[in-house]
Amino acid sequence: MNRLFVTLLLSLPILAHAVDLENGKKQARSCALCHGHYGQGTPGPASPRLAGTPAGYMIKQIEAYIKGERINPRMVVTSSLHSISEDDIDDIAAYYESVNLDRINPILNNIPLWPGDAARGKELYDECKSCHRKTGMGKSRKGIPALALQYPRYLFRQIKMFQWDKRVHDDDPEDEIFDELSDNDIEALLAHISTLAPNNKK
Ligand code: HEC
Ligand code: HEC
């Protein structure tokens, strides 16, 4: 290593703390009540899956709940999110990202097929592909979540939240992508998206 390089290294600001998966797992016990023992969630609207969620996206969401930009006072209070340190939040997010449901038990990874006009949903999904990808797997590095790994009932509620201006989609408060969608359109979209879940692929 040459001297210039060493000097550069020494003058770098202290980097973010190294994540501690064991601590993340311990801290995540307070999430299990609603999100399931492994973060697998349940098919209802109020228990999204956390297992396998990219850490960057998850940290951003937790911050949004703490600031009240996403509304969920029960979660903030039950898990004392206001008083968890940033390092602990990083650890929890890294822990959930590392959970591989298929390895624990493939049944935990199942997403129910959603009834609805999947063919029409596929057409509507053309508007979403550039970001959430044709596969529905999103782009984790860009903070775009995988819709195909999430429960349709929860996603339905999120799309309503976007329509009602209670949650901001894609960091753009002016986003009009959902404005024209009827509830039937949303059902159709979800019917298509649910066919993209790994367990529903033929
Ligand atoms: C009292 C129940 C409850 C507890 C405890 C709880 N959550 Fe949640 N969580 C919810 C509900 C309900 C939602 C969906 C809310 C909505 O519609 O935005 C949610 C949503 C989330 C989301 C958004 C998921 C997505 O795909 O955008 C994240 C991330 C999350 N919770 C993380 C956590 C973490 C981490 C913990 C533990 C520190 C935790 N939650 C504890 C009920 C809970
Ligand atoms: C230009 C990129 C872009 C396009 C196009 C796009 N999305 Fe998104 N979407 C995002 C981003 C980024 C997020 C994460 C928002 C956040 O950080 O809260 C997101 C989040 C979501 C969520 C919330 C997921 C969760 O786990 O809570 C849903 C549902 C969703 N999008 C549905 C759609 C649908 C349906 C379409 C097509 C009609 C679509 N999106 C088109 C970028 C996009």
PDB file of C-alpha atoms and ligand atoms in Angstrom:
ATOM      1  CA  MET A   1       0.000   0.000   0.000  1.00  0.00           C
ATOM      2  CA  ASN A   2       1.528   3.326  -0.834  1.00  0.00           C
ATOM      3  CA  ARG A   3       1.697   6.127   1.639  1.00  0.00           C
ATOM      4  CA  LEU A   4      -0.767   8.400  -0.116  1.00  0.00           C
ATOM      5  CA  PHE A   5      -3.393   5.650   0.009  1.00  0.00           C
ATOM      6  CA  VAL A   6      -2.815   5.057   3.732  1.00  0.00           C
ATOM      7  CA  THR A   7      -3.142   8.774   4.427  1.00  0.00           C
ATOM      8  CA  LEU A   8      -6.386   8.860   2.474  1.00  0.00           C
ATOM      9  CA  LEU A   9      -7.757   5.934   4.440  1.00  0.00           C
ATOM     10  CA  LEU A  10      -6.888   7.534   7.758  1.00  0.00           C
ATOM     11  CA  SER A  11      -8.536  10.777   6.806  1.00  0.00           C
ATOM     12  CA  LEU A  12     -11.838   9.175   5.823  1.00  0.00           C
ATOM     13  CA  PRO A  13     -14.710   9.948   8.179  1.00  0.00           C
ATOM     14  CA  ILE A  14     -15.681   7.097  10.459  1.00  0.00           C
ATOM     15  CA  LEU A  15     -17.844   4.805   8.385  1.00  0.00           C
ATOM     16  CA  ALA A  16     -21.301   3.611   9.372  1.00  0.00           C
ATOM     17  CA  HIS A  17     -21.138   0.913  12.040  1.00  0.00           C
ATOM     18  CA  ALA A  18     -20.695  -2.683  10.979  1.00  0.00           C
ATOM     19  CA  VAL A  19     -24.067  -4.410  11.148  1.00  0.00           C
ATOM     20  CA  ASP A  20     -24.647  -6.943  13.901  1.00  0.00           C
ATOM     21  CA  LEU A  21     -27.086  -9.604  12.692  1.00  0.00           C
ATOM     22  CA  GLU A  22     -27.378 -11.234  16.118  1.00  0.00           C
ATOM     23  CA  ASN A  23     -28.397  -7.926  17.655  1.00  0.00           C
ATOM     24  CA  GLY A  24     -30.816  -7.390  14.748  1.00  0.00           C
ATOM     25  CA  LYS A  25     -32.414 -10.763  15.391  1.00  0.00           C
ATOM     26  CA  LYS A  26     -32.771  -9.978  19.098  1.00  0.00           C
ATOM     27  CA  GLN A  27     -34.254  -6.539  18.464  1.00  0.00           C
ATOM     28  CA  ALA A  28     -36.624  -7.963  15.856  1.00  0.00           C
ATOM     29  CA  ARG A  29     -38.446  -9.932  18.548  1.00  0.00           C
ATOM     30  CA  SER A  30     -40.570  -6.844  19.105  1.00  0.00           C
ATOM     31  CA  CYS A  31     -41.691  -6.977  15.474  1.00  0.00           C
ATOM     32  CA  ALA A  32     -42.673 -10.658  15.490  1.00  0.00           C
ATOM     33  CA  LEU A  33     -45.986 -10.003  17.219  1.00  0.00           C
ATOM     34  CA  CYS A  34     -47.353  -8.445  14.039  1.00  0.00           C
ATOM     35  CA  HIS A  35     -44.923  -9.534  11.305  1.00  0.00           C
ATOM     36  CA  GLY A  36     -44.491 -13.204  12.276  1.00  0.00           C
ATOM     37  CA  HIS A  37     -41.638 -15.102  13.894  1.00  0.00           C
ATOM     38  CA  TYR A  38     -39.437 -14.922  10.774  1.00  0.00           C
ATOM     39  CA  GLY A  39     -40.911 -11.727   9.366  1.00  0.00           C
ATOM     40  CA  GLN A  40     -42.992 -13.845   6.998  1.00  0.00           C
ATOM     41  CA  GLY A  41     -46.126 -11.745   7.631  1.00  0.00           C
ATOM     42  CA  THR A  42     -49.660 -12.967   7.035  1.00  0.00           C
ATOM     43  CA  PRO A  43     -52.013 -12.546   4.070  1.00  0.00           C
ATOM     44  CA  GLY A  44     -54.060  -9.848   5.860  1.00  0.00           C
ATOM     45  CA  PRO A  45     -53.703  -6.109   5.134  1.00  0.00           C
ATOM     46  CA  ALA A  46     -51.842  -5.356   8.377  1.00  0.00           C
ATOM     47  CA  SER A  47     -48.955  -7.775   8.429  1.00  0.00           C
ATOM     48  CA  PRO A  48     -46.660  -7.256   5.457  1.00  0.00           C
ATOM     49  CA  ARG A  49     -43.723  -9.553   4.889  1.00  0.00           C
ATOM     50  CA  LEU A  50     -40.370  -8.220   6.059  1.00  0.00           C
ATOM     51  CA  ALA A  51     -38.187 -11.292   5.415  1.00  0.00           C
ATOM     52  CA  GLY A  52     -35.979 -10.723   2.392  1.00  0.00           C
ATOM     53  CA  THR A  53     -36.826  -7.010   2.174  1.00  0.00           C
ATOM     54  CA  PRO A  54     -33.787  -4.942   1.140  1.00  0.00           C
ATOM     55  CA  ALA A  55     -32.365  -3.122   4.165  1.00  0.00           C
ATOM     56  CA  GLY A  56     -32.202   0.285   2.481  1.00  0.00           C
ATOM     57  CA  TYR A  57     -35.915   0.238   1.629  1.00  0.00           C
ATOM     58  CA  MET A  58     -36.811  -0.982   5.112  1.00  0.00           C
ATOM     59  CA  ILE A  59     -34.814   1.694   6.935  1.00  0.00           C
ATOM     60  CA  LYS A  60     -36.474   4.358   4.804  1.00  0.00           C
ATOM     61  CA  GLN A  61     -39.927   3.001   5.693  1.00  0.00           C
ATOM     62  CA  ILE A  62     -39.185   2.804   9.428  1.00  0.00           C
ATOM     63  CA  GLU A  63     -38.050   6.420   9.333  1.00  0.00           C
ATOM     64  CA  ALA A  64     -41.239   7.372   7.479  1.00  0.00           C
ATOM     65  CA  TYR A  65     -43.344   5.730  10.214  1.00  0.00           C
ATOM     66  CA  ILE A  66     -41.350   7.480  12.970  1.00  0.00           C
ATOM     67  CA  LYS A  67     -41.845  10.849  11.250  1.00  0.00           C
ATOM     68  CA  GLY A  68     -45.525  10.090  10.655  1.00  0.00           C
ATOM     69  CA  GLU A  69     -45.158  10.227   6.860  1.00  0.00           C
ATOM     70  CA  ARG A  70     -46.578   6.709   6.858  1.00  0.00           C
ATOM     71  CA  ILE A  71     -49.284   6.301   9.445  1.00  0.00           C
ATOM     72  CA  ASN A  72     -49.039   3.448  11.914  1.00  0.00           C
ATOM     73  CA  PRO A  73     -49.113   4.646  15.528  1.00  0.00           C
ATOM     74  CA  ARG A  74     -49.641   1.126  16.895  1.00  0.00           C
ATOM     75  CA  MET A  75     -46.414  -0.140  15.390  1.00  0.00           C
ATOM     76  CA  VAL A  76     -44.444   2.932  16.480  1.00  0.00           C
ATOM     77  CA  VAL A  77     -45.685   2.577  20.059  1.00  0.00           C
ATOM     78  CA  THR A  78     -45.607  -1.239  20.384  1.00  0.00           C
ATOM     79  CA  SER A  79     -42.024  -1.438  19.132  1.00  0.00           C
ATOM     80  CA  SER A  80     -40.928   1.856  20.768  1.00  0.00           C
ATOM     81  CA  LEU A  81     -39.567   2.954  17.408  1.00  0.00           C
ATOM     82  CA  HIS A  82     -38.914   6.471  18.704  1.00  0.00           C
ATOM     83  CA  SER A  83     -36.383   5.200  21.198  1.00  0.00           C
ATOM     84  CA  ILE A  84     -34.584   2.543  19.143  1.00  0.00           C
ATOM     85  CA  SER A  85     -31.112   3.723  18.137  1.00  0.00           C
ATOM     86  CA  GLU A  86     -30.200   4.153  14.469  1.00  0.00           C
ATOM     87  CA  ASP A  87     -27.642   1.366  14.807  1.00  0.00           C
ATOM     88  CA  ASP A  88     -30.319  -1.008  16.106  1.00  0.00           C
ATOM     89  CA  ILE A  89     -32.599  -0.093  13.196  1.00  0.00           C
ATOM     90  CA  ASP A  90     -29.737  -0.810  10.766  1.00  0.00           C
ATOM     91  CA  ASP A  91     -29.202  -4.182  12.481  1.00  0.00           C
ATOM     92  CA  ILE A  92     -32.899  -5.106  12.374  1.00  0.00           C
ATOM     93  CA  ALA A  93     -33.077  -4.221   8.663  1.00  0.00           C
ATOM     94  CA  ALA A  94     -29.918  -6.211   7.883  1.00  0.00           C
ATOM     95  CA  TYR A  95     -31.285  -9.167   9.844  1.00  0.00           C
ATOM     96  CA  TYR A  96     -34.597  -9.205   7.952  1.00  0.00           C
ATOM     97  CA  GLU A  97     -32.847  -8.833   4.613  1.00  0.00           C
ATOM     98  CA  SER A  98     -30.831 -11.941   5.482  1.00  0.00           C
ATOM     99  CA  VAL A  99     -33.845 -14.134   6.285  1.00  0.00           C
ATOM    100  CA  ASN A 100     -34.393 -16.694   3.517  1.00  0.00           C
ATOM    101  CA  LEU A 101     -37.904 -18.084   3.970  1.00  0.00           C
ATOM    102  CA  ASP A 102     -37.435 -20.789   1.339  1.00  0.00           C
ATOM    103  CA  ARG A 103     -34.567 -22.203   3.333  1.00  0.00           C
ATOM    104  CA  ILE A 104     -36.545 -22.179   6.599  1.00  0.00           C
ATOM    105  CA  ASN A 105     -39.697 -23.661   5.072  1.00  0.00           C
ATOM    106  CA  PRO A 106     -40.939 -22.974   1.517  1.00  0.00           C
ATOM    107  CA  ILE A 107     -44.534 -22.833   2.771  1.00  0.00           C
ATOM    108  CA  LEU A 108     -43.678 -19.611   4.610  1.00  0.00           C
ATOM    109  CA  ASN A 109     -42.798 -18.094   1.250  1.00  0.00           C
ATOM    110  CA  ASN A 110     -46.232 -18.688  -0.287  1.00  0.00           C
ATOM    111  CA  ILE A 111     -48.201 -15.753  -1.650  1.00  0.00           C
ATOM    112  CA  PRO A 112     -51.892 -16.481  -2.341  1.00  0.00           C
ATOM    113  CA  LEU A 113     -53.086 -16.172  -5.930  1.00  0.00           C
ATOM    114  CA  TRP A 114     -55.388 -13.166  -6.080  1.00  0.00           C
ATOM    115  CA  PRO A 115     -58.741 -13.535  -7.846  1.00  0.00           C
ATOM    116  CA  GLY A 116     -59.295 -10.956 -10.579  1.00  0.00           C
ATOM    117  CA  ASP A 117     -58.754 -10.360 -14.265  1.00  0.00           C
ATOM    118  CA  ALA A 118     -55.051 -11.199 -14.488  1.00  0.00           C
ATOM    119  CA  ALA A 119     -54.954 -10.653 -18.271  1.00  0.00           C
ATOM    120  CA  ARG A 120     -56.179  -7.087 -17.893  1.00  0.00           C
ATOM    121  CA  GLY A 121     -53.840  -6.680 -14.910  1.00  0.00           C
ATOM    122  CA  LYS A 122     -50.927  -7.657 -17.094  1.00  0.00           C
ATOM    123  CA  GLU A 123     -51.766  -4.805 -19.490  1.00  0.00           C
ATOM    124  CA  LEU A 124     -52.090  -2.320 -16.658  1.00  0.00           C
ATOM    125  CA  TYR A 125     -48.793  -3.555 -15.251  1.00  0.00           C
ATOM    126  CA  ASP A 126     -47.034  -2.177 -18.362  1.00  0.00           C
ATOM    127  CA  GLU A 127     -46.982   1.155 -16.486  1.00  0.00           C
ATOM    128  CA  CYS A 128     -45.107  -0.405 -13.578  1.00  0.00           C
ATOM    129  CA  LYS A 129     -42.536  -2.565 -15.345  1.00  0.00           C
ATOM    130  CA  SER A 130     -39.873   0.086 -15.826  1.00  0.00           C
ATOM    131  CA  CYS A 131     -39.391   0.229 -12.068  1.00  0.00           C
ATOM    132  CA  HIS A 132     -40.866  -2.885 -10.441  1.00  0.00           C
ATOM    133  CA  ARG A 133     -39.602  -4.976 -13.373  1.00  0.00           C
ATOM    134  CA  LYS A 134     -41.461  -7.448 -15.523  1.00  0.00           C
ATOM    135  CA  THR A 135     -40.725 -10.110 -12.902  1.00  0.00           C
ATOM    136  CA  GLY A 136     -42.229  -7.987 -10.102  1.00  0.00           C
ATOM    137  CA  MET A 137     -38.958  -8.313  -8.204  1.00  0.00           C
ATOM    138  CA  GLY A 138     -38.193  -4.586  -8.086  1.00  0.00           C
ATOM    139  CA  LYS A 139     -34.711  -3.063  -7.986  1.00  0.00           C
ATOM    140  CA  SER A 140     -33.355  -3.368  -4.487  1.00  0.00           C
ATOM    141  CA  ARG A 141     -30.430  -1.012  -4.989  1.00  0.00           C
ATOM    142  CA  LYS A 142     -32.753   1.727  -6.146  1.00  0.00           C
ATOM    143  CA  GLY A 143     -35.154   1.259  -3.236  1.00  0.00           C
ATOM    144  CA  ILE A 144     -37.891  -0.174  -5.465  1.00  0.00           C
ATOM    145  CA  PRO A 145     -39.680  -2.961  -3.575  1.00  0.00           C
ATOM    146  CA  ALA A 146     -40.478  -6.428  -4.933  1.00  0.00           C
ATOM    147  CA  LEU A 147     -44.250  -6.475  -5.331  1.00  0.00           C
ATOM    148  CA  ALA A 148     -44.213 -10.172  -6.249  1.00  0.00           C
ATOM    149  CA  LEU A 149     -43.002 -11.118  -2.759  1.00  0.00           C
ATOM    150  CA  GLN A 150     -45.612  -9.136  -0.849  1.00  0.00           C
ATOM    151  CA  TYR A 151     -49.180 -10.053   0.127  1.00  0.00           C
ATOM    152  CA  PRO A 152     -51.799  -8.686  -2.319  1.00  0.00           C
ATOM    153  CA  ARG A 153     -54.194  -7.536   0.408  1.00  0.00           C
ATOM    154  CA  TYR A 154     -51.483  -5.376   1.952  1.00  0.00           C
ATOM    155  CA  LEU A 155     -50.526  -4.025  -1.500  1.00  0.00           C
ATOM    156  CA  PHE A 156     -54.176  -3.184  -2.208  1.00  0.00           C
ATOM    157  CA  ARG A 157     -54.234  -1.061   0.915  1.00  0.00           C
ATOM    158  CA  GLN A 158     -50.974   0.666  -0.011  1.00  0.00           C
ATOM    159  CA  ILE A 159     -52.311   1.603  -3.461  1.00  0.00           C
ATOM    160  CA  LYS A 160     -55.391   3.081  -1.744  1.00  0.00           C
ATOM    161  CA  MET A 161     -53.049   5.010   0.581  1.00  0.00           C
ATOM    162  CA  PHE A 162     -51.258   6.398  -2.493  1.00  0.00           C
ATOM    163  CA  GLN A 163     -54.620   7.346  -4.032  1.00  0.00           C
ATOM    164  CA  TRP A 164     -55.743   9.031  -0.816  1.00  0.00           C
ATOM    165  CA  ASP A 165     -52.436  10.951  -0.531  1.00  0.00           C
ATOM    166  CA  LYS A 166     -51.657   9.225   2.754  1.00  0.00           C
ATOM    167  CA  ARG A 167     -48.413   7.784   1.445  1.00  0.00           C
ATOM    168  CA  VAL A 168     -46.052   9.142  -1.216  1.00  0.00           C
ATOM    169  CA  HIS A 169     -45.205   6.814  -4.119  1.00  0.00           C
ATOM    170  CA  ASP A 170     -41.748   6.984  -5.683  1.00  0.00           C
ATOM    171  CA  ASP A 171     -40.817  10.110  -3.669  1.00  0.00           C
ATOM    172  CA  ASP A 172     -43.141  12.158  -5.847  1.00  0.00           C
ATOM    173  CA  PRO A 173     -46.121  13.776  -4.091  1.00  0.00           C
ATOM    174  CA  GLU A 174     -47.502  14.755  -7.532  1.00  0.00           C
ATOM    175  CA  ASP A 175     -47.393  11.166  -8.810  1.00  0.00           C
ATOM    176  CA  GLU A 176     -50.580  10.510 -10.793  1.00  0.00           C
ATOM    177  CA  ILE A 177     -49.912   6.915 -11.751  1.00  0.00           C
ATOM    178  CA  PHE A 178     -52.741   5.533  -9.563  1.00  0.00           C
ATOM    179  CA  ASP A 179     -55.274   8.345 -10.071  1.00  0.00           C
ATOM    180  CA  GLU A 180     -57.284   6.674 -12.810  1.00  0.00           C
ATOM    181  CA  LEU A 181     -57.314   3.174 -11.326  1.00  0.00           C
ATOM    182  CA  SER A 182     -60.672   1.841 -10.134  1.00  0.00           C
ATOM    183  CA  ASP A 183     -60.791  -0.780  -7.374  1.00  0.00           C
ATOM    184  CA  ASN A 184     -61.429  -3.364 -10.109  1.00  0.00           C
ATOM    185  CA  ASP A 185     -58.279  -2.238 -11.916  1.00  0.00           C
ATOM    186  CA  ILE A 186     -56.298  -2.593  -8.699  1.00  0.00           C
ATOM    187  CA  GLU A 187     -57.695  -6.102  -8.173  1.00  0.00           C
ATOM    188  CA  ALA A 188     -56.690  -6.952 -11.752  1.00  0.00           C
ATOM    189  CA  LEU A 189     -53.174  -5.606 -11.223  1.00  0.00           C
ATOM    190  CA  LEU A 190     -52.821  -7.645  -8.047  1.00  0.00           C
ATOM    191  CA  ALA A 191     -54.155 -10.758  -9.777  1.00  0.00           C
ATOM    192  CA  HIS A 192     -51.332 -10.405 -12.306  1.00  0.00           C
ATOM    193  CA  ILE A 193     -48.685  -9.496  -9.711  1.00  0.00           C
ATOM    194  CA  SER A 194     -49.623 -12.524  -7.581  1.00  0.00           C
ATOM    195  CA  THR A 195     -48.928 -14.833 -10.555  1.00  0.00           C
ATOM    196  CA  LEU A 196     -45.335 -13.539 -10.440  1.00  0.00           C
ATOM    197  CA  ALA A 197     -44.744 -14.876  -6.900  1.00  0.00           C
ATOM    198  CA  PRO A 198     -42.200 -17.708  -7.070  1.00  0.00           C
ATOM    199  CA  ASN A 199     -44.633 -20.275  -5.598  1.00  0.00           C
ATOM    200  CA  ASN A 200     -47.309 -19.446  -8.217  1.00  0.00           C
ATOM    201  CA  LYS A 201     -45.068 -19.674 -11.252  1.00  0.00           C
ATOM    202  CA  LYS A 202     -45.734 -22.714 -13.328  1.00  0.00           C
TER     203      LYS A 202
HETATM  204  C1  HEC B   1     -48.519  -3.615  16.393  1.00  0.00           C
HETATM  205  C2  HEC B   1     -48.155  -4.331  15.202  1.00  0.00           C
HETATM  206  C3  HEC B   1     -46.796  -4.057  14.577  1.00  0.00           C
HETATM  207  C4  HEC B   1     -45.547  -4.167  15.177  1.00  0.00           C
HETATM  208  C5  HEC B   1     -45.216  -4.540  16.597  1.00  0.00           C
HETATM  209  C6  HEC B   1     -44.591  -3.862  14.127  1.00  0.00           C
HETATM  210  N1  HEC B   1     -45.244  -3.594  12.947  1.00  0.00           N
HETATM  211 FE1  HEC B   1     -44.400  -3.085  11.175  1.00  0.00          FE
HETATM  212  N2  HEC B   1     -46.233  -2.898  10.312  1.00  0.00           N
HETATM  213  C7  HEC B   1     -47.426  -3.096  10.948  1.00  0.00           C
HETATM  214  C8  HEC B   1     -48.518  -2.786  10.045  1.00  0.00           C
HETATM  215  C9  HEC B   1     -49.997  -2.855  10.379  1.00  0.00           C
HETATM  216  C10 HEC B   1     -47.917  -2.377   8.821  1.00  0.00           C
HETATM  217  C11 HEC B   1     -48.633  -1.884   7.542  1.00  0.00           C
HETATM  218  C12 HEC B   1     -48.971  -0.446   7.806  1.00  0.00           C
HETATM  219  C13 HEC B   1     -49.313   0.363   6.584  1.00  0.00           C
HETATM  220  O1  HEC B   1     -50.371   0.139   6.004  1.00  0.00           O
HETATM  221  O2  HEC B   1     -48.481   1.208   6.214  1.00  0.00           O
HETATM  222  C14 HEC B   1     -46.482  -2.452   9.031  1.00  0.00           C
HETATM  223  C15 HEC B   1     -45.552  -2.117   8.054  1.00  0.00           C
HETATM  224  C16 HEC B   1     -44.194  -2.225   8.226  1.00  0.00           C
HETATM  225  C17 HEC B   1     -43.224  -1.942   7.177  1.00  0.00           C
HETATM  226  C18 HEC B   1     -43.511  -1.536   5.739  1.00  0.00           C
HETATM  227  C19 HEC B   1     -43.384  -2.713   4.806  1.00  0.00           C
HETATM  228  C20 HEC B   1     -43.339  -2.343   3.341  1.00  0.00           C
HETATM  229  O3  HEC B   1     -43.333  -3.259   2.491  1.00  0.00           O
HETATM  230  O4  HEC B   1     -43.295  -1.148   3.007  1.00  0.00           O
HETATM  231  C21 HEC B   1     -41.986  -2.127   7.734  1.00  0.00           C
HETATM  232  C22 HEC B   1     -40.649  -1.952   7.056  1.00  0.00           C
HETATM  233  C23 HEC B   1     -42.194  -2.529   9.116  1.00  0.00           C
HETATM  234  N3  HEC B   1     -43.538  -2.587   9.377  1.00  0.00           N
HETATM  235  C24 HEC B   1     -41.168  -2.824   9.991  1.00  0.00           C
HETATM  236  C25 HEC B   1     -41.356  -3.175  11.332  1.00  0.00           C
HETATM  237  C26 HEC B   1     -40.270  -3.446  12.252  1.00  0.00           C
HETATM  238  C27 HEC B   1     -38.800  -3.446  11.879  1.00  0.00           C
HETATM  239  C28 HEC B   1     -40.838  -3.718  13.479  1.00  0.00           C
HETATM  240  C29 HEC B   1     -40.133  -4.017  14.792  1.00  0.00           C
HETATM  241  C30 HEC B   1     -39.103  -3.079  15.210  1.00  0.00           C
HETATM  242  C31 HEC B   1     -42.286  -3.628  13.306  1.00  0.00           C
HETATM  243  N4  HEC B   1     -42.559  -3.301  12.007  1.00  0.00           N
HETATM  244  C32 HEC B   1     -43.215  -3.841  14.315  1.00  0.00           C
HETATM  245  C33 HEC B   1     -47.599  -3.535  12.251  1.00  0.00           C
HETATM  246  C34 HEC B   1     -46.588  -3.700  13.180  1.00  0.00           C
HETATM  247  C1  HEC B   2     -40.759   5.433 -11.695  1.00  0.00           C
HETATM  248  C2  HEC B   2     -40.660   4.230 -10.863  1.00  0.00           C
HETATM  249  C3  HEC B   2     -41.940   3.541 -10.430  1.00  0.00           C
HETATM  250  C4  HEC B   2     -43.024   3.185 -11.210  1.00  0.00           C
HETATM  251  C5  HEC B   2     -43.262   3.439 -12.709  1.00  0.00           C
HETATM  252  C6  HEC B   2     -43.938   2.485 -10.322  1.00  0.00           C
HETATM  253  N1  HEC B   2     -43.412   2.414  -9.056  1.00  0.00           N
HETATM  254 FE1  HEC B   2     -44.303   1.590  -7.415  1.00  0.00          FE
HETATM  255  N2  HEC B   2     -42.763   2.179  -6.234  1.00  0.00           N
HETATM  256  C7  HEC B   2     -41.649   2.853  -6.678  1.00  0.00           C
HETATM  257  C8  HEC B   2     -40.795   3.170  -5.539  1.00  0.00           C
HETATM  258  C9  HEC B   2     -39.461   3.893  -5.577  1.00  0.00           C
HETATM  259  C10 HEC B   2     -41.462   2.657  -4.384  1.00  0.00           C
HETATM  260  C11 HEC B   2     -40.997   2.746  -2.928  1.00  0.00           C
HETATM  261  C12 HEC B   2     -41.636   3.981  -2.323  1.00  0.00           C
HETATM  262  C13 HEC B   2     -41.118   4.308  -0.956  1.00  0.00           C
HETATM  263  O1  HEC B   2     -39.898   4.395  -0.787  1.00  0.00           O
HETATM  264  O2  HEC B   2     -41.945   4.468  -0.063  1.00  0.00           O
HETATM  265  C14 HEC B   2     -42.681   2.041  -4.867  1.00  0.00           C
HETATM  266  C15 HEC B   2     -43.614   1.428  -4.035  1.00  0.00           C
HETATM  267  C16 HEC B   2     -44.761   0.796  -4.470  1.00  0.00           C
HETATM  268  C17 HEC B   2     -45.680   0.075  -3.628  1.00  0.00           C
HETATM  269  C18 HEC B   2     -45.564  -0.138  -2.116  1.00  0.00           C
HETATM  270  C19 HEC B   2     -44.947  -1.495  -1.835  1.00  0.00           C
HETATM  271  C20 HEC B   2     -44.818  -1.829  -0.366  1.00  0.00           C
HETATM  272  O3  HEC B   2     -44.180  -2.870  -0.068  1.00  0.00           O
HETATM  273  O4  HEC B   2     -45.322  -1.117   0.504  1.00  0.00           O
HETATM  274  C21 HEC B   2     -46.677  -0.390  -4.435  1.00  0.00           C
HETATM  275  C22 HEC B   2     -47.903  -1.190  -4.009  1.00  0.00           C
HETATM  276  C23 HEC B   2     -46.367   0.023  -5.790  1.00  0.00           C
HETATM  277  N3  HEC B   2     -45.200   0.748  -5.787  1.00  0.00           N
HETATM  278  C24 HEC B   2     -47.151  -0.284  -6.901  1.00  0.00           C
HETATM  279  C25 HEC B   2     -46.897   0.179  -8.182  1.00  0.00           C
HETATM  280  C26 HEC B   2     -47.759  -0.111  -9.316  1.00  0.00           C
HETATM  281  C27 HEC B   2     -49.003  -0.983  -9.257  1.00  0.00           C
HETATM  282  C28 HEC B   2     -47.224   0.555 -10.384  1.00  0.00           C
HETATM  283  C29 HEC B   2     -47.793   0.648 -11.782  1.00  0.00           C
HETATM  284  C30 HEC B   2     -49.186   1.107 -11.888  1.00  0.00           C
HETATM  285  C31 HEC B   2     -46.014   1.227  -9.931  1.00  0.00           C
HETATM  286  N4  HEC B   2     -45.852   0.975  -8.579  1.00  0.00           N
HETATM  287  C32 HEC B   2     -45.172   1.977 -10.722  1.00  0.00           C
HETATM  288  C33 HEC B   2     -41.356   3.189  -7.987  1.00  0.00           C
HETATM  289  C34 HEC B   2     -42.194   3.046  -9.077  1.00  0.00           C
END
